[in-house]
Coordinates of C-alpha atoms and ligand atoms in Angstrom, one line a residue:
M1 CA 12.0 3.9 15.6
S2 CA 14.4 3.3 19.7
D3 CA 13.0 0.8 21.9
R4 CA 13.1 2.1 25.1
Y5 CA 12.3 -0.9 27.0
L6 CA 15.6 -2.5 25.4
S7 CA 18.1 0.5 26.1
F8 CA 17.0 0.9 29.9
A9 CA 17.2 -3.1 30.4
N10 CA 20.8 -3.3 29.1
S11 CA 21.8 0.1 31.6
A12 CA 23.4 -0.7 34.7
T13 CA 20.5 0.8 36.6
G14 CA 18.1 -0.8 34.7
R15 CA 19.3 -4.3 34.5
R16 CA 19.1 -4.1 38.8
V17 CA 15.3 -3.1 38.3
V18 CA 14.9 -5.5 35.9
S19 CA 16.9 -8.5 37.4
A20 CA 15.2 -7.4 41.0
L21 CA 11.4 -7.5 39.6
G22 CA 11.9 -10.5 37.4
L23 CA 11.0 -8.9 33.9
P24 CA 12.4 -10.0 30.8
A25 CA 16.1 -9.0 30.0
P26 CA 16.7 -8.8 26.5
L27 CA 20.0 -8.7 25.2
R28 CA 21.7 -6.2 23.1
L29 CA 22.2 -8.1 20.3
E30 CA 25.6 -7.8 18.3
R31 CA 26.0 -6.9 14.7
W32 CA 28.2 -6.6 12.2
T33 CA 30.3 -3.2 12.2
A34 CA 32.2 -2.1 9.6
G35 CA 36.3 -3.0 8.7
R36 CA 35.7 -6.1 11.2
N37 CA 36.9 -9.6 8.6
R38 CA 36.7 -12.5 11.1
P39 CA 32.9 -13.8 11.2
V40 CA 33.4 -15.7 14.6
D41 CA 35.0 -13.3 17.0
G42 CA 35.7 -16.4 19.7
A43 CA 35.7 -19.2 20.0
I44 CA 34.1 -22.3 17.4
L45 CA 33.2 -25.9 18.9
L46 CA 33.1 -28.5 15.8
S47 CA 31.5 -31.8 16.8
S48 CA 33.0 -34.6 14.8
G49 CA 31.1 -35.8 11.5
P50 CA 32.3 -35.8 7.8
M51 CA 30.1 -32.2 8.0
S52 CA 32.3 -30.9 10.9
K53 CA 35.7 -32.7 9.2
V54 CA 34.7 -30.6 5.7
I55 CA 34.3 -27.2 8.1
S56 CA 37.6 -27.7 10.2
G57 CA 39.8 -27.2 6.5
F58 CA 38.3 -23.8 6.5
A59 CA 37.4 -22.9 10.2
N60 CA 40.6 -21.2 10.2
K61 CA 39.0 -18.3 8.3
L62 CA 36.3 -17.8 10.8
S63 CA 38.2 -17.5 13.6
D64 CA 41.3 -18.1 15.1
Q65 CA 40.5 -20.3 18.2
I66 CA 38.5 -23.4 17.0
F67 CA 38.3 -26.6 19.2
A68 CA 36.5 -29.8 19.0
N69 CA 34.3 -31.9 21.7
E70 CA 36.3 -34.7 21.1
E71 CA 40.1 -36.2 22.0
G72 CA 42.4 -36.1 19.1
S73 CA 39.8 -35.0 16.9
F74 CA 40.6 -33.3 13.4
D75 CA 43.6 -32.1 15.2
L76 CA 42.2 -29.5 17.0
P77 CA 42.7 -28.7 21.5
R78 CA 39.5 -30.8 23.0
W79 CA 37.2 -27.9 24.0
T80 CA 35.9 -28.1 28.3
A81 CA 33.7 -26.2 30.1
E82 CA 36.1 -25.6 32.8
H83 CA 39.6 -24.9 30.6
S84 CA 38.6 -23.0 27.5
P85 CA 37.7 -20.2 26.4
K86 CA 33.7 -19.3 26.1
L87 CA 32.0 -20.4 23.1
K88 CA 30.9 -18.1 20.2
A89 CA 29.9 -20.9 17.8
L90 CA 28.7 -24.0 18.3
V91 CA 28.6 -26.3 15.4
F92 CA 27.3 -29.9 15.3
D93 CA 27.1 -32.8 12.5
A94 CA 24.0 -35.1 12.4
S95 CA 24.6 -35.8 9.0
E96 CA 25.3 -39.5 10.3
L97 CA 22.5 -40.0 12.5
T98 CA 20.2 -42.8 10.7
R99 CA 18.6 -44.2 14.4
F100 CA 16.9 -42.1 17.2
E101 CA 18.9 -44.0 19.7
Q102 CA 22.1 -42.1 18.4
L103 CA 19.8 -38.9 19.0
G104 CA 21.4 -38.6 22.3
A105 CA 24.1 -37.4 21.1
L106 CA 22.6 -34.1 20.5
R107 CA 21.8 -34.0 24.1
E108 CA 25.6 -35.1 25.0
F109 CA 27.4 -32.6 22.9
F110 CA 25.1 -29.6 24.2
Q111 CA 24.3 -30.1 27.8
P112 CA 28.2 -29.1 28.5
A113 CA 29.3 -26.7 25.5
F114 CA 25.6 -24.6 27.0
K115 CA 27.5 -24.3 30.2
G116 CA 30.8 -22.3 28.1
L117 CA 29.1 -20.1 25.9
G118 CA 29.7 -16.2 25.5
S119 CA 27.3 -13.9 24.9
C120 CA 25.9 -13.6 21.7
P121 CA 26.3 -17.2 20.3
H122 CA 25.2 -18.8 16.7
V123 CA 24.8 -22.5 16.4
V124 CA 24.7 -24.9 13.8
V125 CA 23.3 -27.8 13.2
I126 CA 23.7 -30.0 9.9
G127 CA 22.0 -32.9 8.8
R128 CA 20.6 -34.4 5.3
P129 CA 17.8 -33.9 3.4
P130 CA 15.2 -36.0 4.7
Q131 CA 13.2 -36.9 1.4
S132 CA 17.0 -37.3 0.4
I133 CA 16.8 -40.6 2.2
K134 CA 15.2 -44.2 0.8
D135 CA 15.6 -45.9 5.1
P136 CA 12.2 -44.2 6.9
V137 CA 13.9 -44.8 9.7
A138 CA 17.2 -42.7 9.1
A139 CA 14.7 -39.8 6.9
S140 CA 12.5 -39.6 10.1
V141 CA 15.7 -39.2 12.5
Q142 CA 16.6 -36.3 10.2
R143 CA 13.5 -34.8 10.2
S144 CA 13.2 -34.9 13.9
L145 CA 16.2 -32.5 14.1
E146 CA 14.1 -29.7 12.9
G147 CA 12.1 -30.0 16.7
F148 CA 15.4 -30.3 18.4
T149 CA 16.9 -27.1 17.0
R150 CA 13.7 -24.8 17.3
S151 CA 13.4 -25.6 20.7
L152 CA 16.8 -25.3 21.5
G153 CA 16.6 -21.4 19.9
K154 CA 13.9 -21.1 22.3
E155 CA 16.6 -21.6 25.0
I156 CA 19.6 -20.3 24.1
R157 CA 18.9 -17.6 25.5
R158 CA 21.9 -14.5 26.1
G159 CA 21.1 -13.6 22.7
G160 CA 21.7 -16.7 21.0
T161 CA 20.5 -18.2 17.4
V162 CA 20.3 -21.7 16.6
Q163 CA 19.7 -22.8 12.3
L164 CA 19.8 -26.6 11.0
L165 CA 21.5 -27.0 7.4
Y166 CA 20.5 -29.7 5.3
V167 CA 22.9 -29.8 3.4
G168 CA 22.1 -32.1 0.0
K169 CA 24.3 -33.6 -2.5
G170 CA 27.2 -30.8 -3.4
G171 CA 26.5 -29.0 -0.9
E172 CA 29.4 -29.5 1.2
T173 CA 31.1 -27.0 -0.8
Q174 CA 29.0 -23.7 0.0
L175 CA 29.2 -24.5 4.2
E176 CA 31.5 -22.0 3.9
G177 CA 29.6 -18.7 2.6
A178 CA 26.7 -20.3 4.4
L179 CA 28.5 -20.6 8.0
R180 CA 30.4 -17.0 7.4
F181 CA 26.6 -15.7 7.6
F182 CA 25.0 -18.3 10.0
L183 CA 28.2 -18.6 12.5
S184 CA 28.8 -14.7 12.6
P185 CA 26.6 -11.8 13.6
K186 CA 25.2 -11.0 10.1
S187 CA 22.2 -13.5 11.3
A188 CA 22.1 -12.1 14.9
Y189 CA 18.4 -11.7 14.2
V190 CA 17.9 -15.3 12.6
S191 CA 16.8 -18.0 14.6
G192 CA 14.7 -21.3 14.5
Q193 CA 15.6 -21.6 10.7
V194 CA 15.7 -24.4 8.9
L195 CA 17.4 -23.9 5.0
H196 CA 18.7 -26.5 2.6
L197 CA 22.3 -25.9 0.8
G198 CA 22.4 -27.6 -2.8
A199 CA 25.0 -27.7 -4.9
C200 CA 26.5 -24.9 -6.6
S201 CA 29.5 -24.4 -8.8
A202 CA 30.5 -20.6 -7.9
E203 CA 33.1 -19.4 -5.6
V204 CA 33.6 -16.0 -4.0
K205 CA 37.4 -14.5 -4.5
D206 CA 37.6 -12.3 -1.6
W207 CA 35.3 -12.5 1.7
T208 CA 35.3 -9.0 2.4
R209 CA 34.0 -7.6 -0.8
P210 CA 32.2 -10.8 -2.1
L211 CA 29.9 -9.2 -4.3
T212 CA 32.4 -7.1 -6.4
G213 CA 31.3 -6.7 -10.3
K214 CA 27.8 -7.1 -9.7
T215 CA 25.3 -4.8 -10.3
A216 CA 22.0 -4.9 -8.2
L217 CA 18.3 -2.9 -8.0
V218 CA 17.1 -2.4 -5.0
T219 CA 13.4 -1.0 -5.1
G220 CA 12.2 1.3 -2.2
A221 CA 15.6 1.9 -1.4
S222 CA 15.3 5.7 0.0
R223 CA 14.6 4.9 3.8
G224 CA 14.1 1.7 5.9
I225 CA 14.3 -1.9 5.2
G226 CA 15.3 -0.6 1.0
A227 CA 18.1 1.9 2.5
A228 CA 20.3 -0.7 4.7
I229 CA 20.1 -3.0 1.3
V230 CA 21.8 -0.8 -0.3
E231 CA 24.3 0.2 2.3
T232 CA 24.9 -3.4 3.1
L233 CA 25.5 -4.8 -0.5
A234 CA 27.6 -1.3 -1.5
R235 CA 29.6 -2.7 2.1
D236 CA 29.7 -5.8 0.0
G237 CA 31.3 -4.2 -3.0
A238 CA 27.7 -4.3 -5.5
D239 CA 27.5 -1.5 -7.9
V240 CA 24.1 -0.6 -6.9
V241 CA 21.0 1.5 -8.2
L242 CA 18.3 2.6 -5.9
L243 CA 14.8 2.9 -6.9
D244 CA 12.0 4.7 -5.7
V245 CA 8.3 6.5 -5.9
P246 CA 9.7 10.1 -8.0
A247 CA 8.1 11.7 -4.3
M248 CA 11.4 10.4 -3.0
Q249 CA 14.2 11.8 -5.7
D250 CA 15.5 14.1 -3.3
D251 CA 16.4 11.6 -0.4
L252 CA 17.0 8.6 -3.4
E253 CA 19.3 10.7 -4.8
A254 CA 21.5 11.8 -1.6
L255 CA 21.5 7.9 -0.7
A256 CA 22.8 7.4 -3.8
A257 CA 25.5 10.0 -4.8
R258 CA 27.1 8.8 -1.0
L259 CA 26.9 5.4 -1.9
G260 CA 28.7 6.0 -5.5
G261 CA 25.8 4.8 -6.8
R262 CA 22.2 5.5 -9.7
S263 CA 18.8 6.7 -8.7
I264 CA 15.9 5.5 -10.8
A265 CA 12.5 7.4 -9.8
L266 CA 9.4 5.7 -10.8
D267 CA 6.1 3.9 -9.2
I268 CA 6.5 0.0 -10.0
C269 CA 3.0 0.1 -10.3
A270 CA 3.6 2.5 -13.3
E271 CA 1.9 1.5 -16.8
N272 CA 5.2 2.3 -18.9
A273 CA 7.6 0.6 -15.2
A274 CA 8.5 -2.0 -17.3
Q275 CA 9.7 0.3 -20.6
M276 CA 11.0 2.7 -17.9
L277 CA 13.0 0.0 -15.9
L278 CA 14.8 -1.7 -18.9
E279 CA 15.5 1.7 -20.9
A280 CA 17.5 2.9 -16.8
L281 CA 19.6 -0.8 -17.2
P282 CA 20.7 -1.1 -20.8
E283 CA 23.7 -3.5 -19.7
G284 CA 21.0 -5.8 -17.4
L285 CA 21.8 -7.0 -13.8
D286 CA 23.1 -9.7 -11.1
I287 CA 20.7 -8.6 -8.0
L288 CA 17.7 -7.7 -8.3
V289 CA 15.7 -7.0 -4.9
H290 CA 12.1 -6.5 -4.9
N291 CA 11.9 -4.3 -1.6
A292 CA 9.4 -1.6 -2.1
G293 CA 6.6 -2.6 -0.7
I294 CA 3.1 -1.1 1.5
T295 CA 0.2 -1.6 3.7
R296 CA -3.1 -0.3 3.8
D297 CA -4.8 -2.3 6.8
K298 CA -8.7 -2.6 7.2
T299 CA -10.3 -5.7 8.4
L300 CA -12.3 -7.8 5.5
A301 CA -15.3 -6.2 6.3
K302 CA -14.2 -2.7 5.8
M303 CA -11.7 -2.8 3.1
S304 CA -12.0 -0.9 -0.2
D305 CA -11.3 -2.0 -3.2
G306 CA -8.7 0.7 -3.4
F307 CA -7.2 -0.7 -0.1
W308 CA -6.8 -4.1 -1.8
N309 CA -5.6 -3.4 -5.1
S310 CA -2.9 -1.3 -4.3
V311 CA -1.3 -3.7 -2.0
I312 CA -1.5 -6.4 -4.1
N313 CA -0.6 -4.3 -6.7
V314 CA 2.9 -3.4 -5.3
N315 CA 3.5 -6.0 -3.3
V316 CA 3.3 -8.6 -5.4
N317 CA 2.0 -8.4 -9.1
A318 CA 4.2 -5.5 -10.2
P319 CA 7.5 -7.4 -8.9
L320 CA 6.2 -9.8 -10.7
A321 CA 5.6 -8.0 -14.1
L322 CA 8.9 -6.7 -13.6
T323 CA 10.9 -9.5 -13.0
Q324 CA 9.3 -11.3 -16.5
A325 CA 9.9 -8.1 -17.8
L326 CA 13.7 -8.1 -17.2
L327 CA 13.4 -11.6 -17.9
D328 CA 12.1 -11.8 -21.1
A329 CA 14.8 -9.1 -22.6
N330 CA 17.5 -11.4 -21.5
K331 CA 18.4 -9.2 -18.6
L332 CA 19.0 -10.8 -15.4
H333 CA 22.9 -12.3 -16.1
E334 CA 23.4 -15.8 -15.5
E335 CA 24.0 -16.9 -11.7
A336 CA 21.3 -13.5 -11.2
R337 CA 20.7 -13.4 -7.7
L338 CA 16.3 -12.2 -6.8
V339 CA 15.2 -11.8 -3.7
L340 CA 12.1 -11.1 -2.5
I341 CA 10.8 -9.5 1.0
S342 CA 7.9 -11.4 1.8
S343 CA 6.3 -10.8 5.6
I344 CA 5.9 -13.6 8.6
S345 CA 1.9 -11.9 8.1
G346 CA 2.3 -13.8 4.7
I347 CA 3.6 -16.8 6.6
A348 CA 0.9 -16.3 10.0
G349 CA -1.8 -14.1 8.6
N350 CA -2.6 -11.4 10.5
M351 CA -5.4 -9.6 12.1
G352 CA -6.5 -6.3 9.5
Q353 CA -3.7 -7.4 7.2
T354 CA -6.1 -9.5 4.6
N355 CA -4.6 -7.6 1.5
Y356 CA -1.0 -7.6 2.8
A357 CA -0.5 -11.3 4.2
T358 CA -2.1 -12.2 0.9
S359 CA 1.0 -10.1 -0.7
K360 CA 3.2 -11.9 0.6
A361 CA 2.2 -15.3 1.2
G362 CA 1.9 -14.6 -3.1
V363 CA 6.0 -13.3 -3.0
I364 CA 6.4 -16.8 -1.1
G365 CA 4.5 -18.4 -4.0
V366 CA 7.1 -16.3 -6.4
T367 CA 9.8 -17.5 -5.2
Q368 CA 9.2 -21.0 -4.8
S369 CA 7.1 -21.6 -8.4
M370 CA 10.1 -19.4 -10.1
A371 CA 12.9 -21.8 -8.6
P372 CA 12.8 -24.5 -11.1
V373 CA 12.6 -22.5 -13.7
L374 CA 15.1 -20.1 -13.0
G375 CA 17.9 -23.0 -11.8
K376 CA 18.2 -23.8 -15.6
Q377 CA 20.0 -20.6 -16.1
N378 CA 21.8 -20.7 -12.4
I379 CA 19.9 -18.2 -11.2
S380 CA 18.3 -18.2 -7.4
I381 CA 15.6 -16.6 -6.0
N382 CA 14.6 -16.4 -2.5
A383 CA 12.6 -14.4 0.2
V384 CA 13.6 -13.0 3.2
A385 CA 10.1 -12.5 6.2
P386 CA 11.0 -9.8 8.4
G387 CA 8.9 -10.1 11.6
F388 CA 9.2 -7.3 13.9
I389 CA 11.1 -4.9 12.3
E390 CA 12.1 -1.2 13.6
T391 CA 11.0 0.9 10.6
Q392 CA 8.2 3.9 9.9
M393 CA 6.2 0.7 9.0
T394 CA 6.1 -0.2 12.2
A395 CA 6.4 3.2 14.4
A396 CA 2.8 3.5 12.7
I397 CA 1.7 0.9 14.5
P398 CA -0.3 1.8 17.7
L399 CA 1.4 1.5 21.1
T400 CA 0.1 -2.0 22.8
L401 CA 0.2 -3.8 19.6
R402 CA 3.5 -2.5 18.7
E403 CA 5.2 -3.7 22.3
A404 CA 3.4 -6.8 21.4
G405 CA 4.9 -7.5 18.3
R406 CA 8.2 -6.1 19.5
R407 CA 8.3 -8.8 22.4
M408 CA 6.5 -12.0 20.8
N409 CA 9.9 -13.8 20.0
S410 CA 12.8 -15.7 21.2
M411 CA 15.3 -12.2 21.4
G412 CA 12.2 -10.4 23.3
Q413 CA 13.0 -7.5 20.6
G414 CA 12.3 -6.2 17.1
G415 CA 15.1 -6.7 14.5
L416 CA 16.8 -3.4 13.0
P417 CA 16.6 -3.0 8.5
Q418 CA 20.5 -4.2 9.1
D419 CA 19.2 -7.9 10.2
V420 CA 16.9 -7.7 6.9
A421 CA 19.7 -6.0 4.9
E422 CA 22.2 -8.9 6.3
A423 CA 20.1 -11.6 5.4
V424 CA 19.3 -10.1 1.7
A425 CA 23.6 -9.4 0.8
W426 CA 23.9 -13.7 1.9
F427 CA 21.0 -14.4 -0.1
A428 CA 23.0 -12.3 -3.3
Q429 CA 26.4 -14.0 -2.9
P430 CA 27.6 -16.0 -5.6
T431 CA 27.9 -19.0 -3.7
S432 CA 24.5 -18.6 -2.2
G433 CA 23.0 -19.9 -6.0
A434 CA 23.6 -23.6 -3.4
V435 CA 20.0 -22.0 -1.9
T436 CA 17.3 -21.2 -3.9
G437 CA 13.0 -21.1 -3.8
Q438 CA 13.4 -20.6 -0.1
V439 CA 12.4 -18.5 2.9
L440 CA 14.6 -17.0 5.5
R441 CA 12.9 -15.8 8.6
V442 CA 14.3 -12.6 10.1
C443 CA 12.1 -12.4 12.7
G444 CA 14.0 -13.5 15.8
Q445 CA 12.1 -16.8 16.1
S446 CA 8.7 -14.8 16.2
L447 CA 6.1 -16.5 17.8
L448 CA 3.9 -16.0 14.9
G449 CA 3.7 -18.7 12.2
A450 CA 6.3 -20.5 14.1
Ligands
NAP1 P1 8.8 1.5 4.2 O1 9.6 2.9 5.3 O2 7.7 2.2 4.0 O3 9.5 2.0 2.8 C1 9.0 1.2 2.1 C2 10.1 2.3 0.3 O4 8.5 1.5 -0.6 C3 8.9 3.8 0.5 O5 9.7 4.3 0.5 C4 7.8 3.4 -0.5 O6 7.4 5.2 -1.1 C5 8.3 2.5 -1.5 N1 7.6 2.2 -2.5 C6 6.0 2.0 -2.1 N2 5.4 2.0 -3.4 C7 6.2 1.6 -4.1 C8 6.0 1.8 -5.6 N3 4.6 1.7 -6.2 N4 7.1 2.0 -6.5 C9 8.3 2.4 -5.9 N5 8.9 2.7 -4.8 C10 7.3 2.3 -3.7 O7 9.2 0.2 4.5 P2 10.2 -0.7 5.4 O8 9.6 -1.3 6.3 O9 11.4 -0.1 5.1 O10 9.5 -2.3 4.4 C11 10.5 -2.9 3.3 C12 9.6 -3.7 3.2 O11 10.4 -4.8 4.1 C13 8.3 -4.1 2.3 O12 8.0 -4.7 1.5 C14 7.5 -4.4 3.7 O13 6.4 -4.7 3.9 C15 8.5 -5.5 4.4 N6 8.1 -5.6 5.8 C16 8.7 -4.8 6.8 C17 8.2 -5.3 8.2 C18 9.0 -4.3 9.0 O14 8.5 -4.7 10.1 N7 8.9 -3.0 8.7 C19 8.0 -7.0 8.2 C20 8.0 -7.2 7.4 C21 8.0 -7.5 6.1 P3 6.4 5.5 0.1 O15 7.2 6.5 0.5 O16 5.4 6.1 -1.0 O17 5.6 4.6 0.6

C-alpha cells in the first residue's frame, strides 16, 4: 500500500505546497540497502564517560568519522557545529549521572549538536538500570532519562530516532551489536524506546552475515511482514524455513526457492500442527519467529465466538503450544533466539479489537513469563510490537482510520515490513542474547499507548 501524501510531500512541487500551507512534511526515511557495510554513513559524536570509552574502542567499525564533544576525549577530534561535518549519529553516556543537578549535561551536549544534524540521524542515550542502583536519588536520576529521551524523540524531526539503553552488569560487551542496530537505518522506524542490555557471552564473527550457520523458522512467511522477515534473515546468512497456511503454498514455495530455503504448508492451529512441525524439523532450530497473525475486528457487543476464538488461537495459543512442543522435544538449540510479533494494540488497546489486543498482550505475557525459564538454556525471547505498517492488513482499514493510524506518530508516516524485519533480525543475532523478556515497538513513536 503506497502512502501518496508521503510521496507528494517529498516531491519538488509537493515540498513547495506543503511548506506554503504549513502542512506536516514527513521525510522519506533512510533505510538499509543491500550491499551496504558501514552502519553509520556519516559522522558520529560521542560524549565523555565510561560507556563512550568502550564505544570509542570499536567506533571505527561503525563509521570512519568519529568526533568527541570535548577536547582530548579518547584522542578524537572535537566536533563543532561551525567546522565539523553534519551529524548522523550521537551517543550520550549518562551512566555516571547520580544527581539531578548533573542532568544539565544532557542539555549542554544536545543543544549545540542539534544545530548540526544531518538527515535521519540516530541518537542513543546510555544509562544504568535504575533498579540496579541502591541510592534512591541516583536511581531516580537514571529513571528520569526515560522522560528526556522520549521527549527528544518528539523534537528531533528530520526523520531522526532517539533511544535509551540501560546497560546492566556485563552488558558493556554487547554495545557493538546494539549500536549497529540503533545507530543505523536498520532502526529507521524505531524511536522513543527503552531497552535493557545484560551480559551475554555469544559473539558475532562476521557482521556482514551475523546469522551464518543458523536455521530460522518464520510463520506467516508468504507475504507482508513475514516475507520481509525471511528475506532479511536470509540476507543476514540464516538458512530459512518458511511456514504458512496450505492456501498460500504456491507463494510460499516461490519465495522459499528464491531464498534457497524450505517451506512448510501448515495451519498452526491444526490439531496435529506440533507433530507435523517436529517431523519437518528433525535437526531443530536456532531462530523461531512467530509472525502469523490475524485480525477479526468487531466491537465486543457484536463479537462472535468464532471471531474471538480464531484470533486468540492463531495469535497466542498456537505460538505458545508450538514453542512448548519444540522445547519438550529439545528442538530449540542452546542460545536459540525466539521472537514473537505482538502489536501496539496489545499495549494501548484499540476500539473493535478486544480479541486482537487481548491476544497481542498475551504475546507480551508469553515473552515476559518465559524469559527467565529459557534464560537457563541461554535462549532469549523478545517481542516486537509494530505500529502502523504498510501491508495488506492495514490496507483493509477504512480510509479515515488508516490516515489517522499512519500519521499519529513522531515520523508522520507508516512503517514498512522491512522495519519490523530489521528489528526481528537484530533480536535473532547471537549477541542479542543480551536482551530478553523485552518488547521493542516498531511504531515511529506512535502516540498510542506511549
Ligand atoms: P498478513 O499480511 O495478513 O500475513 C500474515 C500471514 O500469516 C498470512 O499469510 C496468513 O495467512 C498467515 N496465517 C494466518 N493464520 C495462520 C495460521 N493459522 N497458520 C499459518 N499461517 C497463518 O499480516 P501482516 O500485516 O504481515 O502481519 C504479520 C504479523 O504482524 C501479525 O502477527 C500481525 O498481527 C502483526 N502486526 C501487523 C501490523 C500491521 O500494521 N500490518 C501491526 C501490528 C502487528 P492467511 O492468508 O490465511 O491470512
